[in-house]
């Protein structure tokens, strides 16, 4: 069945060589062998894949959250940084900013993660959290150069396989629409660092659907454009009006680490949607039940897993399994 198919391909991907290039640190994490892939309804997933293949690659669009979706939640036995935590570097930014962020995170973090809280209550709290953080950033006078430095020193790590996914999207002249409530400049710098390490260009394969910062003549953040993107309103940032090319898409793949991330494609009138959820938790506190994720997503990747299953899903939506195995084996041969 399709479960065995996914696991078989993962074994091929797991043994693939990864080329690393010298820098302060590798921003793409190593392969996580502890991941598990759970498919809610194998028959339905296969039906969606076959319909996507029938509709053609030109009709497939890919959307993702950033923090703890494209990036790891933990790495090397420690908590990894999200785009906010990345700039909480006391040496570069100062302790006052870090302390202010810690207070806000302690107050609002549990609210964001709790699936039992109503959308209205969560939306109000998330907006307050973001606006409080925006005010802190402006008050601290954070510059572009400090953000770039903070990214290089941070513990933000892309999931293993992100470079493969971006290469596939670039090959087929497609984009990854990153719809995130994170810090846009941090996300941009993270992709730039990945691009330099892999010595290839991903720029045309990435579209950042995020709240832009406003800079003064010295490249210091002095404000943020409106409206503000938060966990619960991401669908407003991928409208047909903002991105006319999305109207060409009949189908979509959407990724998130929160169930609310599925709202990204809510207003896009897509036919077939394959949803992939990253379940990064080892317990079921704050309502983060694995059952709730399986009810919401077609595929759930547990234990802070990798991006390879996403690449495989994308390819499987327009290539046969045999074509895909040949592709992967040829890629392995080239890296030897």
mmCIF file of N, CA, C and O in Angstrom, residues 40 42 81 90 114 165 204 221 252 279 315:
data_model
loop_
_atom_site.group_PDB
_atom_site.id
_atom_site.type_symbol
_atom_site.label_atom_id
_atom_site.label_comp_id
_atom_site.label_asym_id
_atom_site.label_seq_id
_atom_site.Cartn_x
_atom_site.Cartn_y
_atom_site.Cartn_z
ATOM 1 N N UNK A 40 -3.410 9.307 7.236
ATOM 2 C CA UNK A 40 -4.743 9.147 7.815
ATOM 3 C C UNK A 40 -5.606 8.172 7.011
ATOM 4 O O UNK A 40 -6.189 7.244 7.561
ATOM 5 N N UNK A 42 -5.059 6.134 3.508
ATOM 6 C CA UNK A 42 -4.239 5.825 2.336
ATOM 7 C C UNK A 42 -5.005 5.815 1.017
ATOM 8 O O UNK A 42 -4.482 6.275 -0.003
ATOM 9 N N UNK A 81 15.665 27.578 17.573
ATOM 10 C CA UNK A 81 15.089 28.927 17.547
ATOM 11 C C UNK A 81 14.043 29.048 16.456
ATOM 12 O O UNK A 81 14.191 28.460 15.371
ATOM 13 N N UNK A 90 21.340 38.566 23.185
ATOM 14 C CA UNK A 90 21.698 39.661 24.099
ATOM 15 C C UNK A 90 22.982 40.381 23.720
ATOM 16 O O UNK A 90 23.129 41.575 23.963
ATOM 17 N N UNK A 114 -2.654 25.947 22.150
ATOM 18 C CA UNK A 114 -3.804 25.230 22.699
ATOM 19 C C UNK A 114 -4.942 25.160 21.683
ATOM 20 O O UNK A 114 -5.541 26.171 21.314
ATOM 21 N N UNK A 165 13.601 19.987 -1.672
ATOM 22 C CA UNK A 165 12.278 20.481 -2.047
ATOM 23 C C UNK A 165 12.385 21.745 -2.900
ATOM 24 O O UNK A 165 11.710 21.868 -3.931
ATOM 25 N N UNK A 204 13.838 32.523 -6.890
ATOM 26 C CA UNK A 204 12.629 32.471 -7.714
ATOM 27 C C UNK A 204 11.663 31.381 -7.265
ATOM 28 O O UNK A 204 10.519 31.349 -7.704
ATOM 29 N N UNK A 221 14.833 49.147 11.692
ATOM 30 C CA UNK A 221 13.374 48.962 11.667
ATOM 31 C C UNK A 221 12.699 50.077 12.471
ATOM 32 O O UNK A 221 13.006 50.292 13.640
ATOM 33 N N UNK A 252 -3.445 21.909 -4.368
ATOM 34 C CA UNK A 252 -2.425 22.455 -3.488
ATOM 35 C C UNK A 252 -1.899 21.451 -2.474
ATOM 36 O O UNK A 252 -2.580 20.490 -2.108
ATOM 37 N N UNK A 279 3.958 17.191 13.652
ATOM 38 C CA UNK A 279 3.632 17.024 15.070
ATOM 39 C C UNK A 279 4.949 16.921 15.822
ATOM 40 O O UNK A 279 5.615 15.882 15.801
ATOM 41 N N UNK A 315 6.500 15.185 -5.873
ATOM 42 C CA UNK A 315 6.880 14.436 -7.067
ATOM 43 C C UNK A 315 5.839 13.369 -7.413
ATOM 44 O O UNK A 315 5.522 13.154 -8.592
#
